[in-house]
Coordinates of C-alpha atoms in Angstrom, one line a residue:
Q1 CA 24.4 2.0 -5.1
N2 CA 21.6 2.8 -7.3
E3 CA 22.3 -0.5 -9.0
N4 CA 21.9 -2.2 -5.7
L5 CA 18.9 -0.3 -4.8
T6 CA 17.1 -1.2 -8.4
T7 CA 17.9 -4.9 -7.9
R8 CA 16.7 -4.8 -4.4
Y9 CA 13.6 -3.0 -5.4
N10 CA 12.8 -5.3 -8.6
M11 CA 13.2 -8.3 -6.2
L12 CA 10.8 -6.9 -3.9
V13 CA 8.2 -6.1 -6.2
S14 CA 8.5 -9.7 -8.0
Q15 CA 7.8 -11.2 -4.6
I16 CA 4.6 -9.0 -4.1
N17 CA 3.3 -9.6 -7.3
P18 CA 2.6 -13.7 -6.9
H19 CA 1.4 -13.3 -3.5
F20 CA -1.0 -10.5 -4.0
F21 CA -2.2 -12.2 -7.2
F22 CA -3.0 -15.2 -5.6
N23 CA -4.8 -13.6 -2.6
S24 CA -6.5 -11.4 -5.3
L25 CA -7.6 -14.5 -7.3
N26 CA -9.0 -16.0 -4.1
S27 CA -11.2 -12.9 -3.7
L28 CA -12.3 -12.7 -6.8
S29 CA -13.3 -16.3 -6.9
M30 CA -15.6 -15.4 -3.5
L31 CA -17.1 -12.7 -5.5
V32 CA -17.9 -15.1 -8.3
R33 CA -19.3 -17.8 -6.2
Q34 CA -21.7 -15.1 -4.2
E35 CA -22.9 -14.2 -8.1
D36 CA -22.2 -10.7 -7.2
K37 CA -21.6 -9.7 -10.7
S38 CA -21.0 -5.9 -10.5
R39 CA -18.6 -6.2 -7.5
A40 CA -16.8 -8.9 -9.5
L41 CA -16.5 -6.5 -12.6
E42 CA -15.6 -3.7 -10.4
Y43 CA -12.8 -6.0 -8.8
I44 CA -11.4 -7.0 -11.9
D45 CA -11.1 -3.4 -13.0
Q46 CA -9.3 -2.5 -9.9
L47 CA -6.9 -5.5 -9.8
S48 CA -6.1 -4.7 -13.4
Y49 CA -5.4 -0.8 -12.7
T50 CA -3.3 -2.2 -9.7
F51 CA -1.2 -4.6 -11.8
R52 CA -0.7 -2.0 -14.6
Y53 CA 0.5 0.8 -12.4
I54 CA 2.8 -1.7 -10.6
T55 CA 4.3 -3.2 -13.9
Q56 CA 4.6 0.1 -15.3
N57 CA 6.4 1.6 -12.3
S58 CA 8.4 -1.3 -11.2
N59 CA 11.4 -0.7 -13.3
H60 CA 11.5 2.7 -13.3
G61 CA 13.2 5.1 -10.6
E62 CA 10.7 7.6 -11.4
L63 CA 9.0 10.3 -9.5
V64 CA 5.2 10.4 -10.0
P65 CA 2.5 12.8 -9.0
L66 CA 0.9 12.1 -5.7
R67 CA -2.6 12.2 -7.6
E68 CA -1.1 9.1 -9.3
E69 CA -0.1 7.2 -6.1
I70 CA -3.5 8.4 -4.6
S71 CA -5.4 6.5 -7.3
F72 CA -3.1 3.5 -7.1
A73 CA -3.7 3.3 -3.6
K74 CA -7.5 3.5 -3.8
A75 CA -7.4 0.6 -6.2
Y76 CA -5.0 -1.4 -4.0
C77 CA -7.2 -0.8 -0.9
Y78 CA -10.4 -1.4 -2.7
M79 CA -8.9 -5.3 -3.2
F80 CA -8.1 -5.4 0.7
R81 CA -11.6 -4.0 1.6
I82 CA -13.4 -7.0 -0.7
R83 CA -10.8 -9.4 0.7
Y84 CA -11.5 -8.4 4.5
A85 CA -15.4 -7.6 4.1
D86 CA -16.3 -5.0 6.6
K87 CA -13.1 -5.4 8.8
I88 CA -10.6 -2.9 7.1
F89 CA -11.2 0.8 6.5
F90 CA -9.0 3.3 4.7
D91 CA -9.1 6.9 5.1
I92 CA -7.6 8.8 2.4
D93 CA -7.6 12.6 3.2
V94 CA -5.3 14.6 1.0
D95 CA -5.8 18.0 -0.2
E96 CA -6.1 19.0 -3.9
Q97 CA -3.4 21.4 -3.4
Y98 CA -0.7 18.5 -2.6
M99 CA -1.7 16.2 -5.8
D100 CA 0.8 17.6 -8.0
C101 CA 3.7 17.0 -5.6
L102 CA 6.1 14.4 -6.6
L103 CA 7.5 11.1 -4.7
P104 CA 8.9 8.0 -5.8
A105 CA 6.6 5.6 -7.6
L106 CA 5.1 2.9 -5.5
S107 CA 5.8 4.6 -2.2
L108 CA 2.4 3.9 -0.6
Q109 CA 2.1 0.0 -1.5
P110 CA 4.5 -1.1 1.1
L111 CA 3.0 1.0 3.9
I112 CA -0.3 -0.3 2.9
G113 CA 1.0 -3.9 2.5
N114 CA 2.9 -3.7 6.0
A115 CA -0.3 -2.5 7.7
V116 CA -2.4 -5.4 6.7
K117 CA 0.2 -7.9 7.2
H118 CA 1.3 -6.9 10.5
N119 CA -2.0 -6.2 12.2
A120 CA -5.0 -8.5 13.4
I121 CA -8.0 -7.6 11.4
T122 CA -11.3 -8.9 12.9
S123 CA -14.9 -7.9 13.3
K124 CA -14.3 -6.9 16.6
R125 CA -11.2 -5.0 15.9
P126 CA -11.4 -3.9 12.2
L127 CA -8.3 -2.2 11.1
Q128 CA -8.4 1.7 9.9
V129 CA -5.5 2.8 7.8
R130 CA -5.2 6.6 7.6
I131 CA -3.3 8.4 4.7
S132 CA -3.1 12.4 5.1
V133 CA -1.0 15.2 4.7
E134 CA 0.3 16.9 8.1
D135 CA 2.8 19.6 8.2
G136 CA 4.1 19.1 4.9
F137 CA 4.3 15.2 5.2
L138 CA 2.5 12.7 3.4
V139 CA 1.5 10.4 6.5
V140 CA 0.5 6.7 6.6
S141 CA -0.8 5.6 10.2
N142 CA -2.8 2.8 11.5
P143 CA -3.2 1.5 15.0
L144 CA -1.0 -1.2 16.3
Q145 CA -3.3 -4.4 16.5
P146 CA -0.8 -7.4 17.3
L147 CA -1.3 -10.7 15.6
L148 CA -1.8 -13.5 17.8
E149 CA 1.4 -15.1 16.0
P150 CA 3.2 -11.9 14.9
Q151 CA 4.9 -12.4 11.5
I152 CA 8.6 -11.4 11.6
G153 CA 9.1 -9.0 8.7
T154 CA 12.3 -8.7 6.9
G155 CA 12.0 -4.9 6.9
T156 CA 13.2 -5.0 3.2
G157 CA 10.1 -2.6 2.0
L158 CA 10.6 0.1 4.5
E159 CA 14.4 -0.1 3.8
N160 CA 13.8 0.1 0.3
L161 CA 11.6 3.0 0.5
K162 CA 14.1 4.8 2.9
S163 CA 16.9 4.0 0.2
R164 CA 14.8 5.4 -2.7
Y165 CA 13.7 8.4 -1.1
E166 CA 17.5 9.3 0.1
L167 CA 18.8 8.8 -3.5
M168 CA 15.8 10.0 -5.8
I169 CA 14.9 13.1 -3.6
D170 CA 17.6 13.3 -1.1
R171 CA 15.2 13.2 1.9
T172 CA 14.5 10.5 4.5
I173 CA 11.4 9.1 5.6
E174 CA 10.3 9.2 9.4
I175 CA 9.3 5.9 10.9
E176 CA 7.6 6.3 14.3
Q177 CA 5.9 3.4 16.4
T178 CA 4.2 4.4 19.4
E179 CA 2.5 2.2 22.0
T180 CA -0.6 2.7 20.1
H181 CA 0.2 3.3 16.5
F182 CA 2.7 3.0 13.7
I183 CA 3.5 6.1 11.8
V184 CA 5.4 6.8 8.6
R185 CA 5.9 10.1 7.3
L186 CA 7.0 10.8 3.7

């Protein structure tokens, strides 16, 4: 079961890298064309950090401090903010007392990625993704903003995350979809 999970997880990470990498290069290209040197350099730093974190953690079934996941999430979110200009916002509100709690590496990436992938992001309807701690759970939530042409997800990211939590820390994740929001509790 562990080998199967590792294989599925590594396949997911390998699928993420090319798609995310090409979108990231397009965003960087935009900054260069705009001759925005300081933002382009910051973008390169955040892209480098993001890929380093993914590479270092993609082949290991390790637990990491929430502090590391939050640092990764901030870099990952920065690139989406550049890509979507003023159409996407991330509210990361996690008290310092939780930062040493352990969770499986790359827990936040599929949740942030899914929020971006499955919701309309426009000037008139910007997307707000919130990461917080509530009642002892790390919560990632976003409003539901249906796409005109919904992308049918495979569910692989959430299933892998669920399986990793069950195997690594003997806990399950809670997934809730209301009429207005999509919420995951880790």
